[in-house]
Amino acid sequence: MKPKVYITRKIPEPFINRLSLICDVRMWEKEDTPVPYEILKNEIEDIDGLLCMLTDNIDDSLIRKAKRLKIIANMAVGYNNIDINSATNHGIMVTNTPDVLTKTTADLTFGLLIATARRLIEASDYLKNGDWKSWSLMQLTGQDVYGSTLGIIGLGRIGEALAKRAKGFDMEIYYFNRRRKYEKEEELGVQYAPLEELLKISDFVCIMTPYTPETKNLIDYEQLSLMKKNAILINTARGGIVNETALYHVLKNGGIAGAGLDVFEEEPVSLDNPLLTLPNVVALPHIGSASTATRMKMADLAVTNLIAGVQNEKPKNLVNCIR
Ligand code: GLV
Ligand code: GLV
């Protein structure tokens, strides 16, 4: 009997075909809505493998329902949507999709940084709204990116790729990381700074850490208040790393100059979120890895991990330690 797998969102045909050679495949057919929790709870009972997205909350009560699940293959590099402890306790492997999205996400992060600093979205809206009556000297002026100081919080794969991009803009680069990465400092031309110091000296602060209990609300009132008045905060990691209420108040009161956000505490973000009312906030719908080529690579990697898991092999991107 073929192993059974469930896919929580429609993925391109060739991946389904590849999986179908080996597995019995069931899938949530809708492209633009996540599978309802109750449906997933039914489906998970007798499957061997689950391919899921960052929009699926794979919590303990869901994992408990699974009778024979061997692997949860997440199609994202972040896996904060999965209760890893519970999976590990139940002997279930969890995988992610690192590396293939590193450069694409670093590109988007740097693009968002420029867009926020140079007010690109505001300027485009200004033109399209018919407000462009004449060119004037100080109209829509923003901040220079080149030669400024960048603070990277979290020097992982994507943080490193961001540093490489910033080098080309002659930025002075500082990083904070739980473990100081001496070996990277010369290679990348980056300097270590404790978090408080980094916040005080940076013109741009980019959040590049995974979302864990330790990084929840890592950037709160106290941290935001250390930042320069001209500073811009960029978050393409996870919304919960920043206290959004604090960010709103600090932006509103001119404590910092702007924010570029690709992620939110609640996604999709509610249109009532006050951050969306601020002209100095550039808001994107979680598109860090969203290039066509990269999304195909992520699907490919997730499927490869899933197949290894259901065949009792060790998948390439195992993130937990079982047995
Ligand atoms: C996207 O946010 C990811 O974790 O891959
Ligand atoms: C602006 O376009 C300039 O030529 O300075």
PDB file of C-alpha atoms in Angstrom, residues 114-316:
ATOM      1  CA  ILE A 114      15.112  51.223  -0.254  1.00  0.00           C
ATOM      2  CA  ALA A 115      11.365  51.556  -0.824  1.00  0.00           C
ATOM      3  CA  THR A 116      10.874  52.774   2.742  1.00  0.00           C
ATOM      4  CA  ALA A 117      13.899  55.082   2.795  1.00  0.00           C
ATOM      5  CA  ARG A 118      13.135  56.657  -0.579  1.00  0.00           C
ATOM      6  CA  ARG A 119       9.340  56.578  -0.169  1.00  0.00           C
ATOM      7  CA  LEU A 120       8.770  54.653  -3.391  1.00  0.00           C
ATOM      8  CA  ILE A 121       5.227  53.494  -2.701  1.00  0.00           C
ATOM      9  CA  GLU A 122       4.109  56.926  -1.505  1.00  0.00           C
ATOM     10  CA  ALA A 123       5.688  58.488  -4.599  1.00  0.00           C
ATOM     11  CA  SER A 124       4.025  56.025  -6.949  1.00  0.00           C
ATOM     12  CA  ASP A 125       0.634  56.646  -5.298  1.00  0.00           C
ATOM     13  CA  TYR A 126       1.239  60.391  -5.512  1.00  0.00           C
ATOM     14  CA  LEU A 127       1.733  60.161  -9.253  1.00  0.00           C
ATOM     15  CA  LYS A 128      -1.158  57.762  -9.867  1.00  0.00           C
ATOM     16  CA  ASN A 129      -3.496  59.906  -7.737  1.00  0.00           C
ATOM     17  CA  GLY A 130      -2.824  62.836 -10.048  1.00  0.00           C
ATOM     18  CA  ASP A 131      -0.962  64.891  -7.431  1.00  0.00           C
ATOM     19  CA  TRP A 132       2.151  65.370  -9.550  1.00  0.00           C
ATOM     20  CA  LYS A 133       1.653  68.938 -10.723  1.00  0.00           C
ATOM     21  CA  SER A 134       5.281  69.935 -11.001  1.00  0.00           C
ATOM     22  CA  TRP A 135       8.761  68.791  -9.992  1.00  0.00           C
ATOM     23  CA  SER A 136       9.999  70.573  -6.911  1.00  0.00           C
ATOM     24  CA  LEU A 137      13.210  70.534  -4.978  1.00  0.00           C
ATOM     25  CA  MET A 138      12.170  69.021  -1.670  1.00  0.00           C
ATOM     26  CA  GLN A 139       9.158  67.059  -2.827  1.00  0.00           C
ATOM     27  CA  LEU A 140       9.026  63.419  -1.628  1.00  0.00           C
ATOM     28  CA  THR A 141      12.560  63.563  -0.360  1.00  0.00           C
ATOM     29  CA  GLY A 142      13.625  60.581   1.679  1.00  0.00           C
ATOM     30  CA  GLN A 143      16.810  59.272   3.214  1.00  0.00           C
ATOM     31  CA  ASP A 144      20.004  58.072   1.629  1.00  0.00           C
ATOM     32  CA  VAL A 145      20.710  54.392   1.790  1.00  0.00           C
ATOM     33  CA  TYR A 146      24.299  54.512   0.518  1.00  0.00           C
ATOM     34  CA  GLY A 147      26.883  55.206   3.165  1.00  0.00           C
ATOM     35  CA  SER A 148      24.429  54.786   6.049  1.00  0.00           C
ATOM     36  CA  THR A 149      24.679  52.420   8.999  1.00  0.00           C
ATOM     37  CA  LEU A 150      22.867  49.096   8.870  1.00  0.00           C
ATOM     38  CA  GLY A 151      22.100  46.971  11.903  1.00  0.00           C
ATOM     39  CA  ILE A 152      21.245  43.344  11.225  1.00  0.00           C
ATOM     40  CA  ILE A 153      19.524  41.475  14.036  1.00  0.00           C
ATOM     41  CA  GLY A 154      20.226  37.799  13.407  1.00  0.00           C
ATOM     42  CA  LEU A 155      23.192  36.879  11.220  1.00  0.00           C
ATOM     43  CA  GLY A 156      21.841  33.649   9.783  1.00  0.00           C
ATOM     44  CA  ARG A 157      21.760  32.724   6.121  1.00  0.00           C
ATOM     45  CA  ILE A 158      19.438  35.548   5.090  1.00  0.00           C
ATOM     46  CA  GLY A 159      21.178  38.063   7.352  1.00  0.00           C
ATOM     47  CA  GLU A 160      24.494  37.234   5.682  1.00  0.00           C
ATOM     48  CA  ALA A 161      23.009  37.612   2.200  1.00  0.00           C
ATOM     49  CA  LEU A 162      21.625  40.984   3.268  1.00  0.00           C
ATOM     50  CA  ALA A 163      25.078  42.084   4.445  1.00  0.00           C
ATOM     51  CA  LYS A 164      26.501  41.256   1.019  1.00  0.00           C
ATOM     52  CA  ARG A 165      23.913  43.446  -0.649  1.00  0.00           C
ATOM     53  CA  ALA A 166      24.523  46.285   1.805  1.00  0.00           C
ATOM     54  CA  LYS A 167      28.258  46.184   1.030  1.00  0.00           C
ATOM     55  CA  GLY A 168      27.503  47.293  -2.510  1.00  0.00           C
ATOM     56  CA  PHE A 169      25.836  50.389  -1.058  1.00  0.00           C
ATOM     57  CA  ASP A 170      28.891  51.254   1.036  1.00  0.00           C
ATOM     58  CA  MET A 171      26.960  50.757   4.236  1.00  0.00           C
ATOM     59  CA  GLU A 172      28.660  50.351   7.575  1.00  0.00           C
ATOM     60  CA  ILE A 173      27.305  47.077   8.872  1.00  0.00           C
ATOM     61  CA  TYR A 174      26.741  45.932  12.439  1.00  0.00           C
ATOM     62  CA  TYR A 175      25.098  42.731  13.515  1.00  0.00           C
ATOM     63  CA  PHE A 176      23.717  41.246  16.665  1.00  0.00           C
ATOM     64  CA  ASN A 177      23.443  37.515  17.057  1.00  0.00           C
ATOM     65  CA  ARG A 178      22.962  35.269  20.070  1.00  0.00           C
ATOM     66  CA  ARG A 179      26.329  33.729  19.308  1.00  0.00           C
ATOM     67  CA  ARG A 180      28.967  36.134  18.084  1.00  0.00           C
ATOM     68  CA  LYS A 181      30.145  34.901  14.675  1.00  0.00           C
ATOM     69  CA  TYR A 182      33.827  35.835  14.681  1.00  0.00           C
ATOM     70  CA  GLU A 183      34.439  33.775  11.552  1.00  0.00           C
ATOM     71  CA  LYS A 184      31.988  35.883   9.542  1.00  0.00           C
ATOM     72  CA  GLU A 185      33.213  39.305  10.593  1.00  0.00           C
ATOM     73  CA  GLU A 186      36.125  39.606   8.224  1.00  0.00           C
ATOM     74  CA  GLU A 187      34.529  37.613   5.415  1.00  0.00           C
ATOM     75  CA  LEU A 188      31.446  39.836   5.318  1.00  0.00           C
ATOM     76  CA  GLY A 189      32.968  43.031   6.637  1.00  0.00           C
ATOM     77  CA  VAL A 190      30.541  43.244   9.535  1.00  0.00           C
ATOM     78  CA  GLN A 191      31.067  44.267  13.138  1.00  0.00           C
ATOM     79  CA  TYR A 192      29.419  42.784  16.194  1.00  0.00           C
ATOM     80  CA  ALA A 193      27.379  45.032  18.471  1.00  0.00           C
ATOM     81  CA  PRO A 194      25.235  44.137  21.479  1.00  0.00           C
ATOM     82  CA  LEU A 195      21.545  44.658  20.662  1.00  0.00           C
ATOM     83  CA  GLU A 196      21.199  47.953  22.568  1.00  0.00           C
ATOM     84  CA  GLU A 197      24.282  49.384  20.938  1.00  0.00           C
ATOM     85  CA  LEU A 198      23.146  48.287  17.480  1.00  0.00           C
ATOM     86  CA  LEU A 199      19.779  49.963  17.984  1.00  0.00           C
ATOM     87  CA  LYS A 200      21.453  53.210  19.066  1.00  0.00           C
ATOM     88  CA  ILE A 201      23.824  53.530  16.121  1.00  0.00           C
ATOM     89  CA  SER A 202      21.874  52.173  13.136  1.00  0.00           C
ATOM     90  CA  ASP A 203      20.070  54.189  10.460  1.00  0.00           C
ATOM     91  CA  PHE A 204      18.397  50.984   9.324  1.00  0.00           C
ATOM     92  CA  VAL A 205      17.564  48.056  11.571  1.00  0.00           C
ATOM     93  CA  CYS A 206      16.666  44.788   9.820  1.00  0.00           C
ATOM     94  CA  ILE A 207      15.144  41.898  11.721  1.00  0.00           C
ATOM     95  CA  MET A 208      16.407  38.567  10.407  1.00  0.00           C
ATOM     96  CA  THR A 209      15.930  36.153  13.316  1.00  0.00           C
ATOM     97  CA  PRO A 210      13.692  33.106  13.561  1.00  0.00           C
ATOM     98  CA  TYR A 211      10.532  33.549  15.644  1.00  0.00           C
ATOM     99  CA  THR A 212      10.915  31.685  18.915  1.00  0.00           C
ATOM    100  CA  PRO A 213       9.785  32.242  22.522  1.00  0.00           C
ATOM    101  CA  GLU A 214      13.069  34.195  23.017  1.00  0.00           C
ATOM    102  CA  THR A 215      12.489  36.542  20.075  1.00  0.00           C
ATOM    103  CA  LYS A 216       8.790  37.214  20.742  1.00  0.00           C
ATOM    104  CA  ASN A 217       8.472  40.993  21.284  1.00  0.00           C
ATOM    105  CA  LEU A 218      12.255  41.300  21.071  1.00  0.00           C
ATOM    106  CA  ILE A 219      11.624  44.802  19.730  1.00  0.00           C
ATOM    107  CA  ASP A 220       9.340  46.535  22.202  1.00  0.00           C
ATOM    108  CA  TYR A 221       8.954  50.114  23.534  1.00  0.00           C
ATOM    109  CA  GLU A 222      12.287  49.971  25.320  1.00  0.00           C
ATOM    110  CA  GLN A 223      14.219  48.869  22.219  1.00  0.00           C
ATOM    111  CA  LEU A 224      12.393  51.247  19.859  1.00  0.00           C
ATOM    112  CA  SER A 225      13.125  54.141  22.176  1.00  0.00           C
ATOM    113  CA  LEU A 226      16.854  53.501  21.784  1.00  0.00           C
ATOM    114  CA  MET A 227      16.677  53.994  18.020  1.00  0.00           C
ATOM    115  CA  LYS A 228      17.568  57.244  16.258  1.00  0.00           C
ATOM    116  CA  LYS A 229      14.782  59.581  15.215  1.00  0.00           C
ATOM    117  CA  ASN A 230      15.811  59.145  11.574  1.00  0.00           C
ATOM    118  CA  ALA A 231      15.992  55.359  11.857  1.00  0.00           C
ATOM    119  CA  ILE A 232      13.946  52.922   9.809  1.00  0.00           C
ATOM    120  CA  LEU A 233      12.909  49.460  10.979  1.00  0.00           C
ATOM    121  CA  ILE A 234      12.587  46.649   8.448  1.00  0.00           C
ATOM    122  CA  ASN A 235      10.920  43.354   9.337  1.00  0.00           C
ATOM    123  CA  THR A 236      10.779  40.489   6.857  1.00  0.00           C
ATOM    124  CA  ALA A 237      11.100  37.762   9.516  1.00  0.00           C
ATOM    125  CA  ARG A 238       7.948  37.307  11.619  1.00  0.00           C
ATOM    126  CA  GLY A 239       5.482  39.889  12.916  1.00  0.00           C
ATOM    127  CA  GLY A 240       5.528  38.701  16.516  1.00  0.00           C
ATOM    128  CA  ILE A 241       9.186  39.692  16.930  1.00  0.00           C
ATOM    129  CA  VAL A 242       8.042  43.329  17.091  1.00  0.00           C
ATOM    130  CA  ASN A 243       5.384  44.646  19.463  1.00  0.00           C
ATOM    131  CA  GLU A 244       3.099  46.280  16.884  1.00  0.00           C
ATOM    132  CA  THR A 245       1.333  48.521  19.385  1.00  0.00           C
ATOM    133  CA  ALA A 246       4.672  49.900  20.519  1.00  0.00           C
ATOM    134  CA  LEU A 247       5.808  50.324  16.924  1.00  0.00           C
ATOM    135  CA  TYR A 248       2.662  52.232  16.038  1.00  0.00           C
ATOM    136  CA  HIS A 249       3.061  54.679  18.944  1.00  0.00           C
ATOM    137  CA  VAL A 250       6.750  55.234  18.336  1.00  0.00           C
ATOM    138  CA  LEU A 251       6.184  55.877  14.613  1.00  0.00           C
ATOM    139  CA  LYS A 252       3.200  58.116  15.307  1.00  0.00           C
ATOM    140  CA  ASN A 253       5.189  60.207  17.784  1.00  0.00           C
ATOM    141  CA  GLY A 254       8.213  60.550  15.539  1.00  0.00           C
ATOM    142  CA  GLY A 255      10.413  58.313  17.681  1.00  0.00           C
ATOM    143  CA  ILE A 256      11.666  56.665  14.501  1.00  0.00           C
ATOM    144  CA  ALA A 257      11.225  57.725  10.867  1.00  0.00           C
ATOM    145  CA  GLY A 258       9.574  54.748   9.226  1.00  0.00           C
ATOM    146  CA  ALA A 259       9.029  51.027   8.961  1.00  0.00           C
ATOM    147  CA  GLY A 260       8.985  48.497   6.141  1.00  0.00           C
ATOM    148  CA  LEU A 261       6.963  45.462   7.111  1.00  0.00           C
ATOM    149  CA  ASP A 262       6.506  42.267   5.142  1.00  0.00           C
ATOM    150  CA  VAL A 263       5.141  40.377   8.154  1.00  0.00           C
ATOM    151  CA  PHE A 264       2.528  40.997  10.848  1.00  0.00           C
ATOM    152  CA  GLU A 265       1.475  39.546  14.181  1.00  0.00           C
ATOM    153  CA  GLU A 266      -1.760  38.452  12.546  1.00  0.00           C
ATOM    154  CA  GLU A 267      -1.798  37.492   8.882  1.00  0.00           C
ATOM    155  CA  PRO A 268      -3.493  38.465   6.678  1.00  0.00           C
ATOM    156  CA  VAL A 269      -3.204  41.772   8.526  1.00  0.00           C
ATOM    157  CA  SER A 270      -6.528  43.394   9.422  1.00  0.00           C
ATOM    158  CA  LEU A 271      -7.264  46.626   7.571  1.00  0.00           C
ATOM    159  CA  ASP A 272      -8.065  48.043  11.022  1.00  0.00           C
ATOM    160  CA  ASN A 273      -4.430  47.664  12.048  1.00  0.00           C
ATOM    161  CA  PRO A 274      -3.416  51.265  12.861  1.00  0.00           C
ATOM    162  CA  LEU A 275       0.048  50.736  11.337  1.00  0.00           C
ATOM    163  CA  LEU A 276      -1.623  50.768   7.919  1.00  0.00           C
ATOM    164  CA  THR A 277      -2.832  54.345   8.463  1.00  0.00           C
ATOM    165  CA  LEU A 278       0.718  55.716   8.687  1.00  0.00           C
ATOM    166  CA  PRO A 279       2.259  57.163   5.510  1.00  0.00           C
ATOM    167  CA  ASN A 280       5.741  56.205   6.680  1.00  0.00           C
ATOM    168  CA  VAL A 281       4.908  52.506   6.818  1.00  0.00           C
ATOM    169  CA  VAL A 282       5.452  50.383   3.734  1.00  0.00           C
ATOM    170  CA  ALA A 283       3.385  47.222   4.142  1.00  0.00           C
ATOM    171  CA  LEU A 284       3.715  44.055   2.076  1.00  0.00           C
ATOM    172  CA  PRO A 285       1.714  40.791   2.218  1.00  0.00           C
ATOM    173  CA  HIS A 286       4.512  38.404   3.319  1.00  0.00           C
ATOM    174  CA  ILE A 287       6.247  38.122  -0.074  1.00  0.00           C
ATOM    175  CA  GLY A 288       9.869  37.681   1.050  1.00  0.00           C
ATOM    176  CA  SER A 289      10.434  34.472  -0.911  1.00  0.00           C
ATOM    177  CA  ALA A 290       7.876  35.224  -3.615  1.00  0.00           C
ATOM    178  CA  SER A 291       9.758  34.874  -6.869  1.00  0.00           C
ATOM    179  CA  THR A 292       8.310  32.278  -9.209  1.00  0.00           C
ATOM    180  CA  ALA A 293      11.595  30.383  -9.446  1.00  0.00           C
ATOM    181  CA  THR A 294      12.119  30.311  -5.691  1.00  0.00           C
ATOM    182  CA  ARG A 295       8.584  29.215  -4.877  1.00  0.00           C
ATOM    183  CA  MET A 296       9.055  26.311  -7.319  1.00  0.00           C
ATOM    184  CA  LYS A 297      12.327  25.387  -5.608  1.00  0.00           C
ATOM    185  CA  MET A 298      10.595  25.487  -2.218  1.00  0.00           C
ATOM    186  CA  ALA A 299       7.842  23.175  -3.450  1.00  0.00           C
ATOM    187  CA  ASP A 300      10.442  20.845  -4.922  1.00  0.00           C
ATOM    188  CA  LEU A 301      12.418  20.721  -1.684  1.00  0.00           C
ATOM    189  CA  ALA A 302       9.337  20.213   0.484  1.00  0.00           C
ATOM    190  CA  VAL A 303       8.178  17.342  -1.744  1.00  0.00           C
ATOM    191  CA  THR A 304      11.657  15.767  -1.647  1.00  0.00           C
ATOM    192  CA  ASN A 305      11.686  15.993   2.150  1.00  0.00           C
ATOM    193  CA  LEU A 306       8.171  14.542   2.336  1.00  0.00           C
ATOM    194  CA  ILE A 307       9.053  11.566   0.137  1.00  0.00           C
ATOM    195  CA  ALA A 308      12.165  10.790   2.193  1.00  0.00           C
ATOM    196  CA  GLY A 309      10.122  10.949   5.384  1.00  0.00           C
ATOM    197  CA  VAL A 310       7.339   8.615   4.303  1.00  0.00           C
ATOM    198  CA  GLN A 311       9.989   6.155   3.075  1.00  0.00           C
ATOM    199  CA  ASN A 312      11.652   6.167   6.503  1.00  0.00           C
ATOM    200  CA  GLU A 313      14.745   7.911   5.222  1.00  0.00           C
ATOM    201  CA  LYS A 314      16.357  10.901   6.869  1.00  0.00           C
ATOM    202  CA  PRO A 315      15.216  13.987   4.957  1.00  0.00           C
ATOM    203  CA  LYS A 316      17.753  16.623   3.952  1.00  0.00           C
TER     204      LYS A 316
END
